[in-house]
XYZ file of N, CA and C in Angstrom:
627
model
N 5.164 18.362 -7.079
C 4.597 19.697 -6.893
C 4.384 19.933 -5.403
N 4.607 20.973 -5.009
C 3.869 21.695 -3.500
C 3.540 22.624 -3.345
N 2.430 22.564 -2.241
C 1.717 23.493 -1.630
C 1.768 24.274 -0.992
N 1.905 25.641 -0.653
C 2.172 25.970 0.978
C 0.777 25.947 1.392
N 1.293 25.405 3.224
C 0.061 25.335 3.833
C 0.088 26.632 4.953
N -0.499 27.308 5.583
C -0.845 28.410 6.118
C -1.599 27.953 7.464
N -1.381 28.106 8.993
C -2.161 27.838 10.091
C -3.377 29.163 10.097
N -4.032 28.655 11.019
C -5.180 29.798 10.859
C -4.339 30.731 11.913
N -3.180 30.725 12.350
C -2.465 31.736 13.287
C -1.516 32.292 12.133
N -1.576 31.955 11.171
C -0.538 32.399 10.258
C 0.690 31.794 9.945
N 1.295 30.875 10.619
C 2.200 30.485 10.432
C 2.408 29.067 9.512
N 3.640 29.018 8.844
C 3.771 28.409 7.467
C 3.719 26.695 8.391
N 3.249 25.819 7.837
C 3.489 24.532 7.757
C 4.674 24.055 6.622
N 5.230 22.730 6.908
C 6.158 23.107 5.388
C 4.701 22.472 4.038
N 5.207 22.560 3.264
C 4.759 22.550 1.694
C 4.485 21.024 1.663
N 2.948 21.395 1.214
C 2.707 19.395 0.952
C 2.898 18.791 -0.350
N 3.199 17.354 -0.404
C 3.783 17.190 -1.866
C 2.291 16.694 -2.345
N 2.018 16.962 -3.862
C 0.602 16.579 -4.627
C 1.365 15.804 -5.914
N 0.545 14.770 -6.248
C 1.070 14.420 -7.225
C -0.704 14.010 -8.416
N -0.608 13.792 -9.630
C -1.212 13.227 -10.247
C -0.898 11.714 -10.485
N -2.028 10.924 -10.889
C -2.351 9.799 -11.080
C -1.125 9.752 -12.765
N -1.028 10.475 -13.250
C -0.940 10.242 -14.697
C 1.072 10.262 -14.598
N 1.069 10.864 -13.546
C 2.516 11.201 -12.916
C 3.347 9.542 -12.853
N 2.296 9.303 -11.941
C 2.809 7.868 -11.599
C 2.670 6.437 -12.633
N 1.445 7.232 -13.615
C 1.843 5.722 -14.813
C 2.773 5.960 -15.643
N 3.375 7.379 -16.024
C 4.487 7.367 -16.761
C 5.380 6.995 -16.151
N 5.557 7.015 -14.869
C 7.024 6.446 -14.370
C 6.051 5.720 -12.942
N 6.433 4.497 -13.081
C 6.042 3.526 -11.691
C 7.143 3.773 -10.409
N 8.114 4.599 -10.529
C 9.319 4.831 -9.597
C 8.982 6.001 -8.949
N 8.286 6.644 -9.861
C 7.869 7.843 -8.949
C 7.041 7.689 -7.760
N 6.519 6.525 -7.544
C 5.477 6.534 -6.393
C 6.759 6.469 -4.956
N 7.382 5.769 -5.283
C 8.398 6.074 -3.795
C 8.975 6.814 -3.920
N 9.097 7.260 -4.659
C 9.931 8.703 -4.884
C 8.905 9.866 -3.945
N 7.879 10.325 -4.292
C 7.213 11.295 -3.635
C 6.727 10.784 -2.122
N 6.447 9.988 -1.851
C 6.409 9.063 -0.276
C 7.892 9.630 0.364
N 8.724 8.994 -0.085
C 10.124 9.517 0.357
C 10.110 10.792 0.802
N 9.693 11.895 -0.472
C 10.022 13.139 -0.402
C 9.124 13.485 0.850
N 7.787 13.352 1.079
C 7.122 13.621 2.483
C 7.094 13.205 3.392
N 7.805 12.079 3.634
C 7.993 11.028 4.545
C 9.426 12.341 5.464
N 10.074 12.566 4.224
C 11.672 13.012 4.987
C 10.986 14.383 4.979
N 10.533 15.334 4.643
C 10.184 16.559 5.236
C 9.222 16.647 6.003
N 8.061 15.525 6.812
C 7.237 15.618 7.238
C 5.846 16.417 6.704
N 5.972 16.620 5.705
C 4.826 16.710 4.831
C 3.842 15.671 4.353
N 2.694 16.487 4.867
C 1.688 15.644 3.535
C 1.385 15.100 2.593
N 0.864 14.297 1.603
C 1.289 13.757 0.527
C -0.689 13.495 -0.091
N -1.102 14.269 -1.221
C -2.192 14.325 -1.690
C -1.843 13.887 -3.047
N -2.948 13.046 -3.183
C -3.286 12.185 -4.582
C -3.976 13.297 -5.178
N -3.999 13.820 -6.580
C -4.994 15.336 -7.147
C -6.194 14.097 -7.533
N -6.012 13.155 -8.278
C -7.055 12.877 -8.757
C -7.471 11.104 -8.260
N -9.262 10.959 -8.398
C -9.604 9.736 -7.501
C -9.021 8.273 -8.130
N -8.896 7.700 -7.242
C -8.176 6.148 -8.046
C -9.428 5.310 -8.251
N -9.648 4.607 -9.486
C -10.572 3.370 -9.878
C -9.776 2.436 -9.541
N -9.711 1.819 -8.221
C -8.957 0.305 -7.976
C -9.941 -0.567 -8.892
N -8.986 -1.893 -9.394
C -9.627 -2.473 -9.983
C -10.174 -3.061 -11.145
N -9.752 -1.572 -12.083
C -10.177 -1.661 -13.738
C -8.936 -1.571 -14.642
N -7.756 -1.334 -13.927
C -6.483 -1.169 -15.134
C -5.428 -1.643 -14.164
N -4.804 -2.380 -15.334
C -3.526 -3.307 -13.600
C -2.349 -2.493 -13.683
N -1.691 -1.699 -15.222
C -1.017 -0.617 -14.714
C -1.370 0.460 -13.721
N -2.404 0.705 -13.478
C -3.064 1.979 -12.516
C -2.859 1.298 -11.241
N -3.523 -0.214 -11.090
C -3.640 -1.168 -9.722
C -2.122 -1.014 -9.176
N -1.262 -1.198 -10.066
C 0.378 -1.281 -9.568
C 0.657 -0.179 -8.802
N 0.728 0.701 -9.549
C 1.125 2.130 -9.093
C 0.410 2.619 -7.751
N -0.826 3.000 -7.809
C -1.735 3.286 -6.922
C -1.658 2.102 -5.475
N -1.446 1.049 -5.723
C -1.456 -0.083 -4.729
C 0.077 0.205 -3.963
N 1.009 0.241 -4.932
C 2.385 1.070 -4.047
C 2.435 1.902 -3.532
N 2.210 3.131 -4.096
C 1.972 4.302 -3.159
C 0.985 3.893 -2.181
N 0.188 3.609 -2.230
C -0.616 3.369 -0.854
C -0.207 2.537 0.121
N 0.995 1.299 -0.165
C 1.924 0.931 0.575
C 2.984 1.390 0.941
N 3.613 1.927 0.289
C 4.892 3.037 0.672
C 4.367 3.950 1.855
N 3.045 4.477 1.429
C 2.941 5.704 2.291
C 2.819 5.626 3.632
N 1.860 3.914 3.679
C 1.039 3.380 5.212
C 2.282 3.144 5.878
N 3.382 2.390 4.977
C 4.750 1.763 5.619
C 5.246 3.459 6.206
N 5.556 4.242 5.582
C 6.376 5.508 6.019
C 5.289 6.506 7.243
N 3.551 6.220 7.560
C 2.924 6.862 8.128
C 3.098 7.924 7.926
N 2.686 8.510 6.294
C 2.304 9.740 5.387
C 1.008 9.940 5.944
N 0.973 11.422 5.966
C -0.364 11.931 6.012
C -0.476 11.956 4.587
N -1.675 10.666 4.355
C -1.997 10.748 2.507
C -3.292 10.864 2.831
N -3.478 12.176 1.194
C -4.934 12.489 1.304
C -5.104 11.857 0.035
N -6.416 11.082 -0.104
C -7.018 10.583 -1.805
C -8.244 9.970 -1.505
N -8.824 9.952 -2.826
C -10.366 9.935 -2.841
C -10.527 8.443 -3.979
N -11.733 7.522 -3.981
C -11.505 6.534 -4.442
C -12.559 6.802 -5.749
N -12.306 6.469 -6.949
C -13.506 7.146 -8.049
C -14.615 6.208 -7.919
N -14.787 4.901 -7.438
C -15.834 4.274 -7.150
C -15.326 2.934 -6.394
N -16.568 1.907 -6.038
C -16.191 0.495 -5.159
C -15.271 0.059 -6.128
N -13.881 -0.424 -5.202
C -13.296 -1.499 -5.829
C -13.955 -3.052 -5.911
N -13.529 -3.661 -6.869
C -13.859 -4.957 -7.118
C -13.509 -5.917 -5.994
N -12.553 -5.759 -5.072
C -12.546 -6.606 -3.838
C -12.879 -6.844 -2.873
N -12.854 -7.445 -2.090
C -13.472 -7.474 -0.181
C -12.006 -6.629 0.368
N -13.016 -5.697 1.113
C -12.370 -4.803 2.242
C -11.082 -5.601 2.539
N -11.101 -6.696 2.969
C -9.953 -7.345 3.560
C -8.678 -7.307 3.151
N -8.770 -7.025 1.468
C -7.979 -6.728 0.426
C -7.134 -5.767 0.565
N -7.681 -4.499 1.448
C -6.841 -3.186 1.072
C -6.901 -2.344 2.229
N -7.956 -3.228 3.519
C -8.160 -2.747 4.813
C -6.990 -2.244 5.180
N -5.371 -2.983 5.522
C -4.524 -2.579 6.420
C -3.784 -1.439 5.771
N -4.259 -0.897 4.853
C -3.560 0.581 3.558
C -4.647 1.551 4.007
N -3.791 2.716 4.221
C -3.903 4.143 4.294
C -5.446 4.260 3.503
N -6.567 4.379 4.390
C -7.526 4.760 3.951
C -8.284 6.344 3.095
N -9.483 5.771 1.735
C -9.394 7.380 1.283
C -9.894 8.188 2.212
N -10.086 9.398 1.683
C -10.869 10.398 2.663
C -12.624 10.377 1.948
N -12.799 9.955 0.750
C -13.741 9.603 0.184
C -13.738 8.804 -0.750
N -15.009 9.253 -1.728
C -15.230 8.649 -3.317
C -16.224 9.730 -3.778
N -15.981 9.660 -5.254
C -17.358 10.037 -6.317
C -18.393 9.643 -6.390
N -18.941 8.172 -5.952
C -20.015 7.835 -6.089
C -21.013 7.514 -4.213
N -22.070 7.133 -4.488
C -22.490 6.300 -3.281
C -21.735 5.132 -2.885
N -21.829 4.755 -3.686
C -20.915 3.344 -3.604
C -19.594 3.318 -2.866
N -19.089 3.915 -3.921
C -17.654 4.239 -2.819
C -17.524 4.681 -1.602
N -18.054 5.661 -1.581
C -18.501 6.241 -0.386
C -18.198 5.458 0.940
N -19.212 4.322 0.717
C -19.834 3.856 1.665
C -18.357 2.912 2.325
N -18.062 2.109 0.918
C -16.901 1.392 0.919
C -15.671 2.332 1.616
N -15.576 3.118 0.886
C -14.227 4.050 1.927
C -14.816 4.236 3.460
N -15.840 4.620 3.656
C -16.260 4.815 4.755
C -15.752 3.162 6.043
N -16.530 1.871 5.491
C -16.009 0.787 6.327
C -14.551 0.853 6.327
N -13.701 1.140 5.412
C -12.565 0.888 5.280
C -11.746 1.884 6.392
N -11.876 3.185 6.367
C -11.808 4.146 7.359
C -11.904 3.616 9.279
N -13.516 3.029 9.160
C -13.397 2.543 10.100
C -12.842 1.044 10.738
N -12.498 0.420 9.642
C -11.800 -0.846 10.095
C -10.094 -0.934 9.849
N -9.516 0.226 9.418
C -8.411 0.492 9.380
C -7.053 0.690 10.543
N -6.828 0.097 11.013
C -5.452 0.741 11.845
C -4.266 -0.162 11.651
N -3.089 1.042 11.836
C -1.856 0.362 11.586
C -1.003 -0.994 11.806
N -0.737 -1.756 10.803
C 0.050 -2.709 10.770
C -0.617 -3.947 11.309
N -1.718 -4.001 10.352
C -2.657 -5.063 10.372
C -2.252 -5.932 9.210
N -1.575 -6.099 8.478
C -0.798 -6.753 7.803
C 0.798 -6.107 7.221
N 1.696 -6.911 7.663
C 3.031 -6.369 7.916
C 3.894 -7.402 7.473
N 5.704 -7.362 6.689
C 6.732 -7.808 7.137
C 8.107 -7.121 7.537
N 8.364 -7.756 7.771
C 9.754 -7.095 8.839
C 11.007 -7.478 8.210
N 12.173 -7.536 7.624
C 13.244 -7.609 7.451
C 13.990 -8.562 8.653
N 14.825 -8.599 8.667
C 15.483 -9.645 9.753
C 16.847 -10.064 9.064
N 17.804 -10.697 9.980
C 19.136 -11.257 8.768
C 19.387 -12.122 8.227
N 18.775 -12.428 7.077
C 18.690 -13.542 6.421
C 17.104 -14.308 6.623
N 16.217 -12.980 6.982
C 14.836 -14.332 6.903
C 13.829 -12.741 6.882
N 12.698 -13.244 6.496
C 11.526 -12.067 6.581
C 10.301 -13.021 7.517
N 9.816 -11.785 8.160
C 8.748 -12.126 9.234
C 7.384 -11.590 8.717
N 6.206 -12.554 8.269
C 5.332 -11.845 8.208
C 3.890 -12.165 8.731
N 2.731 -11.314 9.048
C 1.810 -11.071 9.793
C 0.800 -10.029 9.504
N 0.073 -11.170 9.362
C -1.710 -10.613 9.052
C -2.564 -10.901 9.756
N -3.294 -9.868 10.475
C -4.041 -9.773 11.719
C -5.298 -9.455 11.244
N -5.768 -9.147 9.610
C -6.613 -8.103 9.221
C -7.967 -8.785 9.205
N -8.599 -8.112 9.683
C -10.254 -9.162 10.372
C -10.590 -9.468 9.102
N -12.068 -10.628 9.304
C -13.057 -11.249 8.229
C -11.939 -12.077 7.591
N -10.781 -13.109 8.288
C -10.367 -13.958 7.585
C -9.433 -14.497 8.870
N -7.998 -15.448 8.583
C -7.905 -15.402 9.535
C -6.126 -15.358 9.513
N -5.758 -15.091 10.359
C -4.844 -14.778 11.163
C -3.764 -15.591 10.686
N -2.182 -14.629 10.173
C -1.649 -15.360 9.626
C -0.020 -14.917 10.123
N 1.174 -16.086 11.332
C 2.286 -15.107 11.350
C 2.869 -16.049 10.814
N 4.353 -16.002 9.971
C 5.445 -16.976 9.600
C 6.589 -16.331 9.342
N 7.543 -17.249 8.939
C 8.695 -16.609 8.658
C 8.974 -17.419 7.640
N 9.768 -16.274 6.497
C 10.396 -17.332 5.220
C 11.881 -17.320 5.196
N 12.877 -17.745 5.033
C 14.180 -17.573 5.423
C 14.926 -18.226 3.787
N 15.951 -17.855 3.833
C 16.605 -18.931 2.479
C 16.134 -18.314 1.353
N 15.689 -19.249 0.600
C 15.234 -18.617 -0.785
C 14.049 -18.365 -1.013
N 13.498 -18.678 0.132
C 11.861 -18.364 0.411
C 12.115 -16.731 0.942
N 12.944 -15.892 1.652
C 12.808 -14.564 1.579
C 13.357 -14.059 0.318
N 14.788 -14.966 -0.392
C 14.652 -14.515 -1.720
C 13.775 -14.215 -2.747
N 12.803 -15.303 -2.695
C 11.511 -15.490 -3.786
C 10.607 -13.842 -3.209
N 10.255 -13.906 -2.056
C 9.671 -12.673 -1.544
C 9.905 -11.415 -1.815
N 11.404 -11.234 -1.712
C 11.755 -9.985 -1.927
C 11.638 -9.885 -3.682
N 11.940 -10.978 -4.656
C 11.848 -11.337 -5.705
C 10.398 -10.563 -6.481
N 9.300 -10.783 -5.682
C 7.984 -10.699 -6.012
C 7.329 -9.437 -5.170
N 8.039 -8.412 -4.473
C 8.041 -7.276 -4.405
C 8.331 -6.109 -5.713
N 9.795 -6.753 -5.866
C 10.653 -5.479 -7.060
C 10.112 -5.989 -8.345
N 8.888 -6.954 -9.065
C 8.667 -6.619 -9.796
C 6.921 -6.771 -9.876
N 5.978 -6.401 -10.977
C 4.992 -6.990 -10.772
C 4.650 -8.156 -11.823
N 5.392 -8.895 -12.204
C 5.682 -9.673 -13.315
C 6.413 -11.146 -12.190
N 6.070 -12.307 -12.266
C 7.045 -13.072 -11.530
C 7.764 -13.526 -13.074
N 9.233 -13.054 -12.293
C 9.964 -13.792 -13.209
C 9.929 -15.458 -14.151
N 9.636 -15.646 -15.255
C 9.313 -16.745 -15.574
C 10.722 -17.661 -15.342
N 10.349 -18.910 -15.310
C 12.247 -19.971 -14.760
C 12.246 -19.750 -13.127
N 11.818 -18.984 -12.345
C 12.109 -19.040 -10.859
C 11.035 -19.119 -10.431
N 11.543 -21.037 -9.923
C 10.092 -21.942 -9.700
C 10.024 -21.393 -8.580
N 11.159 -20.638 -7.327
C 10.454 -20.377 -5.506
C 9.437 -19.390 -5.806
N 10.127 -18.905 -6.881
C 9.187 -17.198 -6.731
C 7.558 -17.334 -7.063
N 7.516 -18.571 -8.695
C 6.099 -19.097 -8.687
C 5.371 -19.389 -7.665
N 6.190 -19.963 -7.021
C 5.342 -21.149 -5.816
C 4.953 -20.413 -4.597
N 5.978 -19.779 -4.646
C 5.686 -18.217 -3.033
C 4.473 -18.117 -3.730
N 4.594 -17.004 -4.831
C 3.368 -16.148 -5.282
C 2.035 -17.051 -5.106
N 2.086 -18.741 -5.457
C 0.761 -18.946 -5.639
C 0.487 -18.905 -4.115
N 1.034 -19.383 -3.435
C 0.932 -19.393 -1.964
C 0.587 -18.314 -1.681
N 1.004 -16.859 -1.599
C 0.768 -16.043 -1.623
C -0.678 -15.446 -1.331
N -1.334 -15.965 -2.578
C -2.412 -15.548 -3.553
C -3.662 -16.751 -2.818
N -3.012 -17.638 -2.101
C -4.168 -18.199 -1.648
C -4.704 -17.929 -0.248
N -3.248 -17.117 0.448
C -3.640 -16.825 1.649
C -3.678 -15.683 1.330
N -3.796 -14.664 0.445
C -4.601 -13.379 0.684
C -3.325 -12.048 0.807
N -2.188 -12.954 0.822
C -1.225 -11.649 0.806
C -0.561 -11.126 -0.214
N -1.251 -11.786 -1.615
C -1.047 -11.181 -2.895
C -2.081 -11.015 -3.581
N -2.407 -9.820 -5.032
C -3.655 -9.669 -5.417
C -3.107 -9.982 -7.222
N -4.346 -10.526 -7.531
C -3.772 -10.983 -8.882
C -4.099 -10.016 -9.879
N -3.706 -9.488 -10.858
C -4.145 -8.695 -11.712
C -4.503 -9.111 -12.813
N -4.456 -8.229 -14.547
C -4.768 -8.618 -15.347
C -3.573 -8.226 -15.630
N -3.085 -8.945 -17.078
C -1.899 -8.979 -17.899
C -0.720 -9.025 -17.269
N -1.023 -10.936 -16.625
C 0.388 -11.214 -15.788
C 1.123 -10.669 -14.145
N -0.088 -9.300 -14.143
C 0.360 -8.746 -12.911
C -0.147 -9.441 -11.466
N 0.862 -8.740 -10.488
C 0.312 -8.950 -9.351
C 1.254 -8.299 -8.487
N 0.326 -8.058 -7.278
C 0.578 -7.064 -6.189
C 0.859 -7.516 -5.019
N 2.288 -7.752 -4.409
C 2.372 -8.316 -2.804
C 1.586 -7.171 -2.167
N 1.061 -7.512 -0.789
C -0.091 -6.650 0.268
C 0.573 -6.420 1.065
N 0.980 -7.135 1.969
C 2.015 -6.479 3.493
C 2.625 -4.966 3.106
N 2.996 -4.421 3.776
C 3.793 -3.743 3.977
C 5.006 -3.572 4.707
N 6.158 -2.982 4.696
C 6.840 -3.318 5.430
C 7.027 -2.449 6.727
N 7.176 -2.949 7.315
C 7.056 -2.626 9.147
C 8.527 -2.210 9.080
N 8.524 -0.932 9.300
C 10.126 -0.311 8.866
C 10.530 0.066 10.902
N 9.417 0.877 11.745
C 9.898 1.611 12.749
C 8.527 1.158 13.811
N 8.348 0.583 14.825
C 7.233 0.288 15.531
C 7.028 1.533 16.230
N 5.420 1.769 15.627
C 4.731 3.371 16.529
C 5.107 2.961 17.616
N 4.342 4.553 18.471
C 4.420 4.927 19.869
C 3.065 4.822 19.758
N 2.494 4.434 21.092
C 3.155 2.825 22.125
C 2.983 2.319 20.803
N 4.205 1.082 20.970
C 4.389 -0.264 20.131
C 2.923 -1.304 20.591
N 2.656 -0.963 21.215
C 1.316 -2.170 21.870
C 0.329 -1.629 20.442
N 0.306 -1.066 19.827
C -0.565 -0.704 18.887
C -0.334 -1.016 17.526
N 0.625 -2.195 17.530
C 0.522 -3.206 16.754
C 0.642 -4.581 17.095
């Protein structure tokens, strides 16, 4: 769906894309799909309704992508959080912060998150034949490596689904690894969520990552 947006001089902005929450659990493809779509017209990209991180791991999937897609593409995303997620800040710090929440609680939580947020505080990079990755994101500590071989296989492996394939022992063994240093989140019913994002184009100045 879009919006037109209107300057207070009158003149048109292009059309921001909005999507619903309910959009994205019927189809989990749609979340890069609408990132894409505002990413390539330079539009905005608004969540209509607040996300409960935390309480449903189909919702966690969806909602946790788009909020990676968008930080990776530097979407202007607007969304509101329906209350505290169940994790430490550290969890979801280096992702596109809300603009609020429904409760106090949240509130407060979006609020640190807002302020401890800036770009590409946890990142990987592509490369030929190896992935580079790097977590800078405070209250833990500091993490760069590279996986190459079947260790970027297993990686990229445990991106495209949220299920690790059962029989592919790298992909197990990444993930638990993963999960102990903080760059995967575990869900309920088998799921789980890689965190980095991928570092597609280094801002202006690059010193600001």
């Amino acid at each position: 769906m879009h919006t037109a947006e209107v300057t207070d001089s009158g003149a048109r902005r292009p059309a921001a894309v909005t999507v619903h929450i309910d959009e994205l659990l019927a189809d989990p493809s749609h979340a890069v799909r609408v990132v894409a779509e505002a990413e390539s017209g330079s539009r905005s990209l608004t969540l209509l309704d607040p996300i409960r991180l935390g309480a449903d791991p189909d919702l966690d999937v969806v909602a946790l992508r788009l909020l990676t897609e968008a930080t990776a593409g530097q979407v202007d995303l607007h969304w509101d959080l329906a209350g505290e997620p169940p994790w430490p800040l550290r969890t979801v710090v280096h992702l596109h912060p809300p603009a609020g929440a429904a409760n106090a609680a949240g509130r407060r939580f979006a609020a640190r998150w807002g302020e401890r947020f800036r770009f590409g505080l946890c990142t990987y990079r592509r490369g030929p034949g190896f992935l580079a990755l790097r977590d800078i994101r405070p209250d833990g500590a500091r993490l760069r490596t590279v996986a190459d071989g079947r260790w970027a296989t297993a990686f990229e492996t445990l991106l495209s689904t949220p299920t690790c394939p059962t029989g592919d022992a790298a992909a197990g063994r990444l993930l638990d690894e993963l999960l102990t240093a903080g760059l995967a989140l575990r869900l309920g019913a088998g799921r789980h969520v890689v965190l980095p994002f991928r570092l597609r184009r280094w801002p202006i100045p690059y010193s600001a990552v």
